[in-house]
Every structure is written in structure tokens, then in C-alpha cells.
Amino acid sequence: MASHNMAQSAYQGPSVIKEICYGIGLSLMASFLWKMHHWKLQRRTKEFYDMLEKGEISVVVEDE
């Protein structure tokens, strides 16, 4: 019976502050990765339109 009391007093449950910090940290990492993805797409689009203006590439539309 003494071991039951000792095990019960050792476990204090989840720490709310620690869980909030983990949540904030994970959300910041996820938002940074999402922002990096958007920066990459924006850079690719800008490069495409720059090459289009310089005449290095052209766009052909097929008529049906």
C-alpha cells in the first residue's frame, strides 16, 4: 500500500504552462514553414514573369 501512495504522489498530471509552450512552439514552427513555402512560390512566379518580359520564354495557347 505504501508503493501505491508513493506512485500517486509522484505523478502530478500535465503541466498547463508546459503544454501551452509546446503548442506555441509547434504553431510557430508550422507557420514559419508555411511562410517559407509562400516565399518560394512568390519567387518562382516573379522569376517566370521576369523571364517572360525579357523574352527568354514564351507562352503558347493552343486553339481548339
CSV table of C-alpha atoms in Angstrom, one decimal:
chain,number,residue,atom,x,y,z
A,1,MET,CA,0.0,0.0,0.0
A,2,ALA,CA,2.9,2.3,0.6
A,3,SER,CA,4.1,2.0,-3.0
A,4,HIS,CA,0.6,3.0,-4.2
A,5,ASN,CA,0.8,6.2,-2.2
A,6,MET,CA,4.3,7.0,-3.5
A,7,ALA,CA,3.3,6.4,-7.1
A,8,GLN,CA,0.3,8.6,-6.7
A,9,SER,CA,2.2,11.5,-5.2
A,10,ALA,CA,5.0,11.3,-7.9
A,11,TYR,CA,2.6,11.8,-10.8
A,12,GLN,CA,1.3,15.4,-10.7
A,13,GLY,CA,-0.6,15.5,-14.0
A,14,PRO,CA,0.1,17.6,-17.1
A,15,SER,CA,1.6,21.0,-16.7
A,16,VAL,CA,-0.6,23.6,-18.3
A,17,ILE,CA,2.2,26.1,-18.8
A,18,LYS,CA,4.4,23.4,-20.4
A,19,GLU,CA,1.6,22.4,-22.7
A,20,ILE,CA,0.9,26.0,-23.7
A,21,CYS,CA,4.6,26.5,-24.5
A,22,TYR,CA,4.7,23.3,-26.6
A,23,GLY,CA,1.6,24.5,-28.5
A,24,ILE,CA,3.1,27.9,-29.2
A,25,GLY,CA,6.4,26.4,-30.3
A,26,LEU,CA,4.8,24.0,-32.7
A,27,SER,CA,2.5,26.6,-34.1
A,28,LEU,CA,5.4,29.0,-34.7
A,29,MET,CA,7.4,26.2,-36.5
A,30,ALA,CA,4.4,25.3,-38.7
A,31,SER,CA,3.6,28.9,-39.6
A,32,PHE,CA,7.3,29.6,-40.5
A,33,LEU,CA,7.3,26.5,-42.8
A,34,TRP,CA,4.1,27.7,-44.4
A,35,LYS,CA,5.6,31.2,-44.9
A,36,MET,CA,8.7,29.7,-46.4
A,37,HIS,CA,6.5,27.8,-48.9
A,38,HIS,CA,4.8,31.0,-49.9
A,39,TRP,CA,8.1,32.8,-50.3
A,40,LYS,CA,9.2,30.1,-52.6
A,41,LEU,CA,6.1,30.3,-54.7
A,42,GLN,CA,6.3,34.1,-54.9
A,43,ARG,CA,9.9,33.9,-56.0
A,44,ARG,CA,9.1,31.3,-58.7
A,45,THR,CA,6.2,33.5,-60.0
A,46,LYS,CA,8.4,36.6,-60.1
A,47,GLU,CA,11.2,34.7,-62.0
A,48,PHE,CA,8.6,33.4,-64.5
A,49,TYR,CA,7.3,36.9,-65.3
A,50,ASP,CA,10.8,38.4,-65.4
A,51,MET,CA,11.8,35.8,-68.0
A,52,LEU,CA,8.6,36.4,-69.9
A,53,GLU,CA,9.3,40.2,-70.1
A,54,LYS,CA,12.9,39.6,-71.2
A,55,GLY,CA,11.7,37.3,-74.0
A,56,GLU,CA,13.7,34.3,-72.7
A,57,ILE,CA,10.5,32.2,-72.7
A,58,SER,CA,7.1,32.4,-74.4
A,59,VAL,CA,3.6,31.2,-73.7
A,60,VAL,CA,1.7,29.4,-76.4
A,61,VAL,CA,-2.0,28.9,-76.2
A,62,GLU,CA,-3.5,26.1,-78.4
A,63,ASP,CA,-6.8,26.9,-80.1
A,64,GLU,CA,-9.3,24.1,-80.2
